[in-house]
Coordinates of N, CA and C in Angstrom, one line a residue:
X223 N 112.7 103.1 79.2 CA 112.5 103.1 77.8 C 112.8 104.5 77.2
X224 N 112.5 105.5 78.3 CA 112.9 106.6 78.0 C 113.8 107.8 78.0
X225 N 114.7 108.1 77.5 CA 115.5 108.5 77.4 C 115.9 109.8 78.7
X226 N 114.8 111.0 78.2 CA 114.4 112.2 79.1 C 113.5 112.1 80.0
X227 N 112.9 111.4 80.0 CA 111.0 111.5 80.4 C 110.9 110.5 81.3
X228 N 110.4 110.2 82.7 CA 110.0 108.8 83.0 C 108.7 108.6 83.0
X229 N 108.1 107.6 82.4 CA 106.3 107.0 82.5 C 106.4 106.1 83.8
X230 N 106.0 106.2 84.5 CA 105.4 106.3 85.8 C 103.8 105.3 85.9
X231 N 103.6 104.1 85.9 CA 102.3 103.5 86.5 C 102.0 103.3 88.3
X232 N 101.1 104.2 88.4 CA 101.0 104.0 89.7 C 99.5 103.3 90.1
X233 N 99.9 101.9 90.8 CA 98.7 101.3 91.2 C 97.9 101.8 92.5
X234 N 96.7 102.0 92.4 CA 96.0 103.4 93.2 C 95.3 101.9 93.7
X235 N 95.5 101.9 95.2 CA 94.8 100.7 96.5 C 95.2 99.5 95.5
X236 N 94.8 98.5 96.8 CA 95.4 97.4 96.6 C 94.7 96.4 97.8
X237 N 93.6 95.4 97.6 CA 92.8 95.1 98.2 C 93.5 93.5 98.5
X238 N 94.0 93.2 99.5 CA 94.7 91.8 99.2 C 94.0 90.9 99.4
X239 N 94.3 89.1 98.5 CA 93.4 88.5 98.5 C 92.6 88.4 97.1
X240 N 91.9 90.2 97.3 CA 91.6 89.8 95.6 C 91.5 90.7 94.8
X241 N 93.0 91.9 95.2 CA 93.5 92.4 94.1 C 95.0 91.7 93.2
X242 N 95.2 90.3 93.8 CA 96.5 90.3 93.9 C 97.1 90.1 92.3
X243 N 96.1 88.8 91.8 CA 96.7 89.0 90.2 C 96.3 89.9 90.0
X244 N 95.1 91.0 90.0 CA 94.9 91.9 88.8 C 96.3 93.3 89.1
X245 N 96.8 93.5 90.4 CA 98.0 94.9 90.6 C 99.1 94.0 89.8
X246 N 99.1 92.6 90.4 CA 100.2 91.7 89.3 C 100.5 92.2 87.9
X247 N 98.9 92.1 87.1 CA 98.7 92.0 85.8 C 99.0 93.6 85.5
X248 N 98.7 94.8 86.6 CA 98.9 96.0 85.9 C 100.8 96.7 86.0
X249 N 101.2 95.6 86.8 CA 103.3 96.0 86.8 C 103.4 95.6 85.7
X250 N 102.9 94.1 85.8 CA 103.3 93.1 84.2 C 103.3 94.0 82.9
X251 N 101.9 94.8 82.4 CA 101.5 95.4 81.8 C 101.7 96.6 81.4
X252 N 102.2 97.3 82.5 CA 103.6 98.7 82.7 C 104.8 98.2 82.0
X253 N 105.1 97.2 82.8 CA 106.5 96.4 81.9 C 106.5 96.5 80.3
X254 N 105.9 95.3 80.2 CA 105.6 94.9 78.9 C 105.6 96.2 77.6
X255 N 104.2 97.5 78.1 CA 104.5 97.9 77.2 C 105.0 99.5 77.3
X256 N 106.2 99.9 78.0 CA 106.4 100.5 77.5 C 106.4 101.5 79.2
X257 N 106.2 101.4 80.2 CA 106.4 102.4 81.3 C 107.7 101.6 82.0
X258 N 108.3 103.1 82.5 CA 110.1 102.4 83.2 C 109.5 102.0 84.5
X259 N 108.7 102.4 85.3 CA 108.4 101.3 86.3 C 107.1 101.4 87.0
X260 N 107.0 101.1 88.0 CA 105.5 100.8 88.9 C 105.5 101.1 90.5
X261 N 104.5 102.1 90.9 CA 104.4 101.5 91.8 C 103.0 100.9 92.7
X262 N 103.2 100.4 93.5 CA 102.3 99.5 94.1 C 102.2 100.1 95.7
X263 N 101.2 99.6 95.8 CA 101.0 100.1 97.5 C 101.5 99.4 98.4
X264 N 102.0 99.4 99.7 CA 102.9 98.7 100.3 C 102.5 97.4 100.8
X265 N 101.1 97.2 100.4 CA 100.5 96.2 101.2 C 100.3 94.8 100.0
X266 N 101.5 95.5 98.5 CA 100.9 94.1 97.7 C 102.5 93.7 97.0
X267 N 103.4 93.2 98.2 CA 104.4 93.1 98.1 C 105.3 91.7 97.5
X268 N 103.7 90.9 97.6 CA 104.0 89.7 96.8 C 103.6 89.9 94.9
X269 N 102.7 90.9 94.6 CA 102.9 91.7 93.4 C 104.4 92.5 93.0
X270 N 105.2 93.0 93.7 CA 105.8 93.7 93.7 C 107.1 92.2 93.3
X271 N 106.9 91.7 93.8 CA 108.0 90.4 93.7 C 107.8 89.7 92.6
X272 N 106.7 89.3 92.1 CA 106.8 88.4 90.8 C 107.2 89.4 89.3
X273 N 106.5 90.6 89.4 CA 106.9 91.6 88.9 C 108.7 91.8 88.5
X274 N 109.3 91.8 89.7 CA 111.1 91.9 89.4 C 111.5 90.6 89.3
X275 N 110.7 89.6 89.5 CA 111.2 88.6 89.3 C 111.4 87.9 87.4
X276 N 109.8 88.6 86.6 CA 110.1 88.2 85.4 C 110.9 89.7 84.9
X277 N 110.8 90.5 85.5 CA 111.7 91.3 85.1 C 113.2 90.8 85.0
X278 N 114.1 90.1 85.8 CA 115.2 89.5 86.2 C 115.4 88.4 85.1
X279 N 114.0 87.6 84.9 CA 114.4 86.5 83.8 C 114.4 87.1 82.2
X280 N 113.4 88.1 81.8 CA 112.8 88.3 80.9 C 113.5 89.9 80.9
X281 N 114.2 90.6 81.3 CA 115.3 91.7 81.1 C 114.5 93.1 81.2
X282 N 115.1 93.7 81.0 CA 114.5 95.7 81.7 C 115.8 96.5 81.2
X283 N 115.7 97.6 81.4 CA 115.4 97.9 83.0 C 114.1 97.9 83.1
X284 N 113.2 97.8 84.5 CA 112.0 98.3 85.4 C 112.1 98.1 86.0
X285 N 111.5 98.8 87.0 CA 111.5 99.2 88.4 C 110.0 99.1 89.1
X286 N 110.1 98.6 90.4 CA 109.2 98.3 91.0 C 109.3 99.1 92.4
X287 N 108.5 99.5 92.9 CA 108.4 99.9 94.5 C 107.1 100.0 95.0
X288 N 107.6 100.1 96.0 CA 106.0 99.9 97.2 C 106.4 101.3 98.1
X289 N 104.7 101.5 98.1 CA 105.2 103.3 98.7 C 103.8 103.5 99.7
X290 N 103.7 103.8 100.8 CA 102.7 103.4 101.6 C 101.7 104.5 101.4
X291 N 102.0 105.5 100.8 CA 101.1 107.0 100.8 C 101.0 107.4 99.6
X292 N 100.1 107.0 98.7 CA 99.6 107.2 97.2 C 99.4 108.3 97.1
X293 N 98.6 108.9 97.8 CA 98.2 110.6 97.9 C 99.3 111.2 97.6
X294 N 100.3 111.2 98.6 CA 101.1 112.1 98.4 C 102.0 112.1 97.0
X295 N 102.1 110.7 96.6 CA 102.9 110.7 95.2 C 102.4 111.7 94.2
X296 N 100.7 111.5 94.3 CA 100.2 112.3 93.3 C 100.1 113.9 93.3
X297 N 100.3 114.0 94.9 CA 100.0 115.5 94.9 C 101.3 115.8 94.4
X298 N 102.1 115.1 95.1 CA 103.8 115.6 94.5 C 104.3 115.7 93.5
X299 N 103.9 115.1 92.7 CA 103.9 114.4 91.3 C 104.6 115.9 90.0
X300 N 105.6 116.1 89.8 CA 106.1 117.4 89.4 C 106.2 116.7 87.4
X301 N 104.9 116.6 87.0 CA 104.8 116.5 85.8 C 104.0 116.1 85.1
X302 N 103.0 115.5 84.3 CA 102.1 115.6 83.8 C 101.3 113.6 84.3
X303 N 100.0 114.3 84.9 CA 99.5 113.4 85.9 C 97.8 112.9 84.7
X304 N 97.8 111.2 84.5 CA 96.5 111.0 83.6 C 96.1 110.1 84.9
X305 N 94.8 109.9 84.6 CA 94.0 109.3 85.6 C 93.4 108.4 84.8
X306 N 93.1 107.0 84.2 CA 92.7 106.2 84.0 C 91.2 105.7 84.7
X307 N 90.1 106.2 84.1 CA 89.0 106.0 84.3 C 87.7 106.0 83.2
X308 N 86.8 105.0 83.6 CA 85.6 104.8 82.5 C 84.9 106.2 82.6
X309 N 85.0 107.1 83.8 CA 84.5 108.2 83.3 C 85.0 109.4 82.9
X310 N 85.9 109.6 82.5 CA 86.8 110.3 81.7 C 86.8 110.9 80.2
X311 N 87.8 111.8 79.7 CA 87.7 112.2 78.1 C 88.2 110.6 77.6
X312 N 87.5 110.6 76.4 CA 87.8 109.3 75.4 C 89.4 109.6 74.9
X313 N 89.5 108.5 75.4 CA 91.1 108.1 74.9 C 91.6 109.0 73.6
X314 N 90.9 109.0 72.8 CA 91.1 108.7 71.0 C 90.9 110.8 71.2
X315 N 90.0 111.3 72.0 CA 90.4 112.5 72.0 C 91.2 113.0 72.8
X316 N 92.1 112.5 73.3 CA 93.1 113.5 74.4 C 94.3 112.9 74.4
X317 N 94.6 111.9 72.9 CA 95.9 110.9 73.0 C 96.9 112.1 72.5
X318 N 96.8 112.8 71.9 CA 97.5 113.4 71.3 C 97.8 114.7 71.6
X319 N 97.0 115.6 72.7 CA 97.0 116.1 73.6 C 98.1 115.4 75.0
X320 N 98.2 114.6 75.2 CA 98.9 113.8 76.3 C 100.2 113.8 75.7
X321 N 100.4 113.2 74.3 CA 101.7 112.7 73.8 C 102.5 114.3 73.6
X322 N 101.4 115.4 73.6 CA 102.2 116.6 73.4 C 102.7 117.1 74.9
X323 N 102.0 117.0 75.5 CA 102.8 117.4 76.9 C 103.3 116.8 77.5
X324 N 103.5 115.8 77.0 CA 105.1 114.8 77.8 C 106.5 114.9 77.1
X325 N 106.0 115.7 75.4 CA 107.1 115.7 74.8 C 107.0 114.4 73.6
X326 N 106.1 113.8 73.7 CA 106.3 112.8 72.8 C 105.6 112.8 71.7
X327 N 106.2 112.7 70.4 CA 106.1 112.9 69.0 C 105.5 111.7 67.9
X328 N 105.3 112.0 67.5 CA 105.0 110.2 66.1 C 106.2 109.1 66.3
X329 N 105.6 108.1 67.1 CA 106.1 106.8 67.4 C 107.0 106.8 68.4
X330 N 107.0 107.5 69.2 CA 107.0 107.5 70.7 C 108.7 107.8 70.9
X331 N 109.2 108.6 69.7 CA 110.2 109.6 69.9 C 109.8 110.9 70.7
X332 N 111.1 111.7 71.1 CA 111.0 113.3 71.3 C 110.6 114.0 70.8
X333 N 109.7 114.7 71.6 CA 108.9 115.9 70.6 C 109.2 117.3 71.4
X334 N 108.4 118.1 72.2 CA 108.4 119.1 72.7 C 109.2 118.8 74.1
X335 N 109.4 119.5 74.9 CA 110.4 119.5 76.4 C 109.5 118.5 77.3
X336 N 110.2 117.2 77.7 CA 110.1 116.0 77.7 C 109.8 116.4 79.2
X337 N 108.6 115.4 80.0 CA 108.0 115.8 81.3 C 107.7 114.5 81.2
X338 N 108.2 114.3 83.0 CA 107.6 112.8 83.4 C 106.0 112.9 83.7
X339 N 105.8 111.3 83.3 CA 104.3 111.1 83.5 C 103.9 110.1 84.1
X340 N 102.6 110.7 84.9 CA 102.4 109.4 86.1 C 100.7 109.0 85.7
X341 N 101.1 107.8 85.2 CA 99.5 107.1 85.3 C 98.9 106.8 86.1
X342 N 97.5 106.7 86.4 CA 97.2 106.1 87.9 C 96.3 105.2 87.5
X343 N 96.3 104.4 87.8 CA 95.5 103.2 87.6 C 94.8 102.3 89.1
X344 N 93.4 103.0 89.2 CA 92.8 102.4 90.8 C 92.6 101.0 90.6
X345 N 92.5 100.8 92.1 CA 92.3 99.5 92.1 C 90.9 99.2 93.5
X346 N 90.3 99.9 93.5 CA 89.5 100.2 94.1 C 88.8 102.3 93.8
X347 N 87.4 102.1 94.5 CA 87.0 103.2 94.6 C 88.1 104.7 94.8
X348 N 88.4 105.4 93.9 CA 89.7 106.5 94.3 C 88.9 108.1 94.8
X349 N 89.5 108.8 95.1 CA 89.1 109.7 96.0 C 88.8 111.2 94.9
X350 N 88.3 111.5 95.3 CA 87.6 112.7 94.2 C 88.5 113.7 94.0
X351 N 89.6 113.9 95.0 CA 90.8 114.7 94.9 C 91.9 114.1 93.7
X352 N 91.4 113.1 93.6 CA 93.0 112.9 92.6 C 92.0 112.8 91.1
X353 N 90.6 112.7 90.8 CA 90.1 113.4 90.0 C 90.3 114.9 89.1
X354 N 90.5 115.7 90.6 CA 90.6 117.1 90.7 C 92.1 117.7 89.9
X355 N 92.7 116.4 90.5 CA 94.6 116.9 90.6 C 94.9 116.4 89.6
X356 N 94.4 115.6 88.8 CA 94.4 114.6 87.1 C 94.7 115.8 86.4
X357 N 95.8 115.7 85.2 CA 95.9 116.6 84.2 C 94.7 116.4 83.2
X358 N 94.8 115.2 82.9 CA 93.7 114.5 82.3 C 93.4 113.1 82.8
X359 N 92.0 112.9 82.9 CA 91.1 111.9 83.3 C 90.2 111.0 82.1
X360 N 91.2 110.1 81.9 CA 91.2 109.6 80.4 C 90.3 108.0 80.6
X361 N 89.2 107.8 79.8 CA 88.3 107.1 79.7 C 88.8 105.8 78.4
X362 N 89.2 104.8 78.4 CA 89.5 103.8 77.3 C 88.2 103.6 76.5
X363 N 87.1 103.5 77.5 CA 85.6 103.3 76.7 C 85.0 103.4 78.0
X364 N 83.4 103.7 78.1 CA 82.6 104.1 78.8 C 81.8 103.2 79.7
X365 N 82.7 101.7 78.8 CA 81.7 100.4 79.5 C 82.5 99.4 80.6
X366 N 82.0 98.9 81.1 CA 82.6 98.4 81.8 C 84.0 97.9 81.5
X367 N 85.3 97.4 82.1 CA 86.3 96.6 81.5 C 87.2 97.0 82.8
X368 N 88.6 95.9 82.3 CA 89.4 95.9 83.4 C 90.6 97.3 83.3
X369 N 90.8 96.9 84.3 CA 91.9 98.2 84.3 C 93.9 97.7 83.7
X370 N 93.4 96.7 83.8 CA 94.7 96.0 83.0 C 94.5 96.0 81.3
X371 N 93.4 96.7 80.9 CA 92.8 97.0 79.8 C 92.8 98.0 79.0
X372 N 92.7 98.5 79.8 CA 92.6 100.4 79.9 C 93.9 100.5 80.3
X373 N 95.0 100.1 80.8 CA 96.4 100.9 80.9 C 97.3 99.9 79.6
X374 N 96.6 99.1 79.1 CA 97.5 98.6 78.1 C 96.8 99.3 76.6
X375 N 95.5 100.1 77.0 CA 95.4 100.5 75.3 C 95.5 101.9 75.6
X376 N 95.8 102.3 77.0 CA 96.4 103.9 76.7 C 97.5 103.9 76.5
X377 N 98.8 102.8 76.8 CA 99.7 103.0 76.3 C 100.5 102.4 75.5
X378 N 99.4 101.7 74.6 CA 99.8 102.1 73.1 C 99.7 103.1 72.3
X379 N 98.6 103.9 72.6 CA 97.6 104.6 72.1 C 98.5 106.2 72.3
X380 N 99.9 106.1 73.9 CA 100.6 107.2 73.8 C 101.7 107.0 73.4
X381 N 102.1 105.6 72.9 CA 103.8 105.2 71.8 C 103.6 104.7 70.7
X382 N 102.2 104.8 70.2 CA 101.8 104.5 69.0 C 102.5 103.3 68.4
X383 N 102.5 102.6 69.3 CA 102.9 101.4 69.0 C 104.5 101.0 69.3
X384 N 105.2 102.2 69.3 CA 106.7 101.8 69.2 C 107.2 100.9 70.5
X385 N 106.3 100.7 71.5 CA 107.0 100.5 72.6 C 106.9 98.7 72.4
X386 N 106.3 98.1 70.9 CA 106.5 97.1 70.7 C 107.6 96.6 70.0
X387 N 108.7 97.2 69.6 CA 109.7 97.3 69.2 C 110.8 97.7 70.0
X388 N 111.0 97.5 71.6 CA 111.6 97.7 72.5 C 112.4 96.3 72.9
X389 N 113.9 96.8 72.6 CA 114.6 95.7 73.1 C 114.9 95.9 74.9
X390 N 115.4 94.5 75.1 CA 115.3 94.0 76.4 C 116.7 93.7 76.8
X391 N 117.1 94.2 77.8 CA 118.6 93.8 78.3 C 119.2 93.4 79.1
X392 N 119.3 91.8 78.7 CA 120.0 90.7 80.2 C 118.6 90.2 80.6
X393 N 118.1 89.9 79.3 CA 116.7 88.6 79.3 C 117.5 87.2 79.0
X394 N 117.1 86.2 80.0 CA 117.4 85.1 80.0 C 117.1 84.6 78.9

Protein backbone atom coordinates (compact mmCIF):
# COMPACT_ATOMS: atom_id res chain seq x y z
CA UNK A 1 0.00 0.00 0.00
CA UNK A 2 3.02 1.91 0.33
CA UNK A 3 4.84 3.43 -1.86
CA UNK A 4 8.45 4.18 0.15
CA UNK A 5 7.79 2.63 3.42
CA UNK A 6 6.91 -1.03 4.27
CA UNK A 7 4.33 -1.75 7.41
CA UNK A 8 5.36 -4.84 8.57
CA UNK A 9 2.82 -7.05 11.09
CA UNK A 10 4.73 -9.42 12.88
CA UNK A 11 2.84 -12.23 14.75
CA UNK A 12 5.00 -12.66 18.05
CA UNK A 13 4.43 -16.97 19.08
CA UNK A 14 1.96 -18.91 17.85
CA UNK A 15 0.42 -21.50 20.11
CA UNK A 16 -1.15 -24.24 17.74
CA UNK A 17 -4.55 -25.51 18.31
CA UNK A 18 -5.50 -22.38 19.97
CA UNK A 19 -3.83 -19.64 18.42
CA UNK A 20 -4.94 -20.69 15.08
CA UNK A 21 -7.96 -18.43 14.21
CA UNK A 22 -6.90 -15.58 16.36
CA UNK A 23 -2.75 -15.38 14.11
CA UNK A 24 -5.53 -16.06 11.14
CA UNK A 25 -7.56 -13.03 12.24
CA UNK A 26 -4.30 -10.86 12.87
CA UNK A 27 -2.73 -11.55 8.77
CA UNK A 28 -6.52 -11.02 7.78
CA UNK A 29 -6.44 -7.81 9.73
CA UNK A 30 -2.82 -6.58 8.40
CA UNK A 31 -4.42 -7.27 5.07
CA UNK A 32 -7.56 -5.67 5.30
CA UNK A 33 -6.32 -2.52 6.74
CA UNK A 34 -3.59 -1.32 5.45
CA UNK A 35 -0.02 -3.34 6.26
CA UNK A 36 1.94 -4.82 2.86
CA UNK A 37 2.37 -8.10 4.71
CA UNK A 38 2.79 -10.52 7.76
CA UNK A 39 4.67 -12.49 9.34
CA UNK A 40 3.83 -15.55 11.26
CA UNK A 41 5.89 -18.00 13.00
CA UNK A 42 6.79 -21.09 11.31
CA UNK A 43 4.77 -23.25 13.20
CA UNK A 44 1.20 -21.59 12.01
CA UNK A 45 1.45 -22.53 8.42
CA UNK A 46 -2.10 -23.32 8.04
CA UNK A 47 -2.65 -19.43 9.07
CA UNK A 48 -0.22 -18.51 6.63
CA UNK A 49 -2.35 -20.33 3.90
CA UNK A 50 -5.81 -19.15 4.27
CA UNK A 51 -4.26 -15.67 4.57
CA UNK A 52 -2.75 -15.92 0.63
CA UNK A 53 -5.48 -17.70 -0.09
CA UNK A 54 -8.19 -14.75 0.36
CA UNK A 55 -5.57 -12.70 -0.63
CA UNK A 56 -5.60 -14.60 -4.18
CA UNK A 57 -9.52 -14.35 -4.32
CA UNK A 58 -10.00 -10.92 -2.72
CA UNK A 59 -6.63 -9.15 -4.48
CA UNK A 60 -3.27 -7.40 -2.92
CA UNK A 61 -0.64 -7.18 -3.18
CA UNK A 62 0.27 -8.98 0.48
CA UNK A 63 2.58 -10.88 1.54
CA UNK A 64 2.79 -13.64 3.95
CA UNK A 65 5.79 -15.59 5.45
CA UNK A 66 6.76 -17.85 8.11
CA UNK A 67 10.09 -17.11 9.70
CA UNK A 68 11.26 -19.49 12.51
CA UNK A 69 13.27 -16.81 14.66
CA UNK A 70 11.11 -13.75 15.80
CA UNK A 71 13.92 -12.38 17.89
CA UNK A 72 16.08 -11.92 15.44
CA UNK A 73 13.53 -10.02 13.02
CA UNK A 74 13.12 -7.62 15.68
CA UNK A 75 16.53 -7.10 16.66
CA UNK A 76 17.27 -6.76 12.99
CA UNK A 77 14.55 -4.71 12.31
CA UNK A 78 16.42 -1.41 10.51
CA UNK A 79 13.41 0.95 11.14
CA UNK A 80 10.90 2.06 13.29
CA UNK A 81 9.78 -0.89 15.65
CA UNK A 82 5.90 -0.46 17.86
CA UNK A 83 5.07 -3.04 20.25
CA UNK A 84 1.39 -3.56 20.62
CA UNK A 85 0.56 -3.97 24.25
CA UNK A 86 -2.19 -3.15 27.13
CA UNK A 87 0.76 -1.93 28.93
CA UNK A 88 2.01 0.67 26.91
CA UNK A 89 1.72 4.62 26.02
CA UNK A 90 -2.10 5.23 25.02
CA UNK A 91 -2.57 5.00 21.50
CA UNK A 92 -4.18 8.57 21.14
CA UNK A 93 -0.81 9.89 22.70
CA UNK A 94 1.93 8.48 20.54
CA UNK A 95 -0.23 8.20 17.14
CA UNK A 96 1.16 11.09 15.84
CA UNK A 97 4.47 10.69 17.16
CA UNK A 98 4.58 7.20 15.19
CA UNK A 99 2.94 8.63 11.96
CA UNK A 100 5.92 11.19 12.17
CA UNK A 101 8.70 8.76 12.21
CA UNK A 102 7.65 6.66 9.54
CA UNK A 103 7.18 9.59 7.37
CA UNK A 104 3.49 9.57 7.39
CA UNK A 105 1.51 12.74 7.11
CA UNK A 106 -2.56 13.63 7.32
CA UNK A 107 -4.31 10.53 5.69
CA UNK A 108 -1.72 8.24 5.40
CA UNK A 109 0.25 10.20 2.59
CA UNK A 110 4.12 11.16 2.72
CA UNK A 111 5.45 13.16 5.18
CA UNK A 112 9.05 13.26 6.54
CA UNK A 113 11.81 10.51 5.08
CA UNK A 114 9.72 7.37 4.90
CA UNK A 115 11.11 4.33 7.33
CA UNK A 116 9.71 0.86 7.37
CA UNK A 117 7.65 -0.21 10.22
CA UNK A 118 7.31 -3.35 12.11
CA UNK A 119 4.41 -3.99 14.37
CA UNK A 120 4.53 -6.73 16.80
CA UNK A 121 1.59 -8.20 17.82
CA UNK A 122 2.19 -11.32 20.65
CA UNK A 123 0.39 -14.02 20.75
CA UNK A 124 1.46 -15.26 23.82
CA UNK A 125 3.55 -14.02 26.91
CA UNK A 126 6.70 -11.84 24.87
CA UNK A 127 10.00 -11.46 26.29
CA UNK A 128 11.05 -8.31 28.14
CA UNK A 129 13.76 -7.65 25.55
CA UNK A 130 11.60 -6.84 22.74
CA UNK A 131 9.86 -4.39 25.35
CA UNK A 132 13.34 -2.86 25.62
CA UNK A 133 14.07 -2.86 21.72
CA UNK A 134 10.20 -1.23 21.05
CA UNK A 135 10.59 2.24 19.61
CA UNK A 136 7.28 2.54 21.15
CA UNK A 137 5.17 0.29 23.28
CA UNK A 138 1.70 1.31 22.38
CA UNK A 139 -1.31 0.44 24.56
CA UNK A 140 -4.98 0.59 22.47
CA UNK A 141 -6.62 0.71 26.16
CA UNK A 142 -5.44 -0.59 29.42
CA UNK A 143 -8.28 -3.31 29.71
CA UNK A 144 -8.40 -6.29 28.72
CA UNK A 145 -9.16 -7.08 24.70
CA UNK A 146 -7.90 -8.99 21.79
CA UNK A 147 -4.97 -8.35 19.94
CA UNK A 148 -6.90 -8.47 16.62
CA UNK A 149 -8.27 -5.33 18.22
CA UNK A 150 -5.55 -3.51 19.13
CA UNK A 151 -3.71 -3.96 15.63
CA UNK A 152 -6.87 -2.92 13.79
CA UNK A 153 -7.37 0.41 15.86
CA UNK A 154 -3.67 1.14 15.77
CA UNK A 155 -3.82 1.07 12.34
CA UNK A 156 -6.28 3.15 11.62
CA UNK A 157 -5.40 5.41 14.13
CA UNK A 158 -1.63 5.52 11.91
CA UNK A 159 -3.62 6.01 8.14
CA UNK A 160 -6.19 7.92 9.64
CA UNK A 161 -8.50 6.17 7.96
CA UNK A 162 -7.15 6.31 4.37
CA UNK A 163 -6.21 2.77 4.31
CA UNK A 164 -10.10 2.41 3.85
CA UNK A 165 -10.11 3.75 0.55
CA UNK A 166 -7.44 1.26 -0.78
CA UNK A 167 -8.02 -0.28 -4.06
CA UNK A 168 -7.39 -4.05 -4.66
CA UNK A 169 -5.74 -5.59 -7.69
CA UNK A 170 -6.84 -8.89 -9.36
CA UNK A 171 -9.74 -9.44 -6.70
CA UNK A 172 -12.05 -11.99 -7.94
Amino acid sequence: MHEAREVVVLRYGHRPGRDDRMTTHVGLTARALGADRVIFPDNAGQSAETVRDITTRFGGPFDVELHEDQNAIVRRWDGVVVHLTMYGERVQDVEADVREAVGIDAAGEGGSEPRDLLVVVGGEKVPWALYERADYNVGVTNQPHSEVAGLAVFLDRLFEGAELERDWADAD
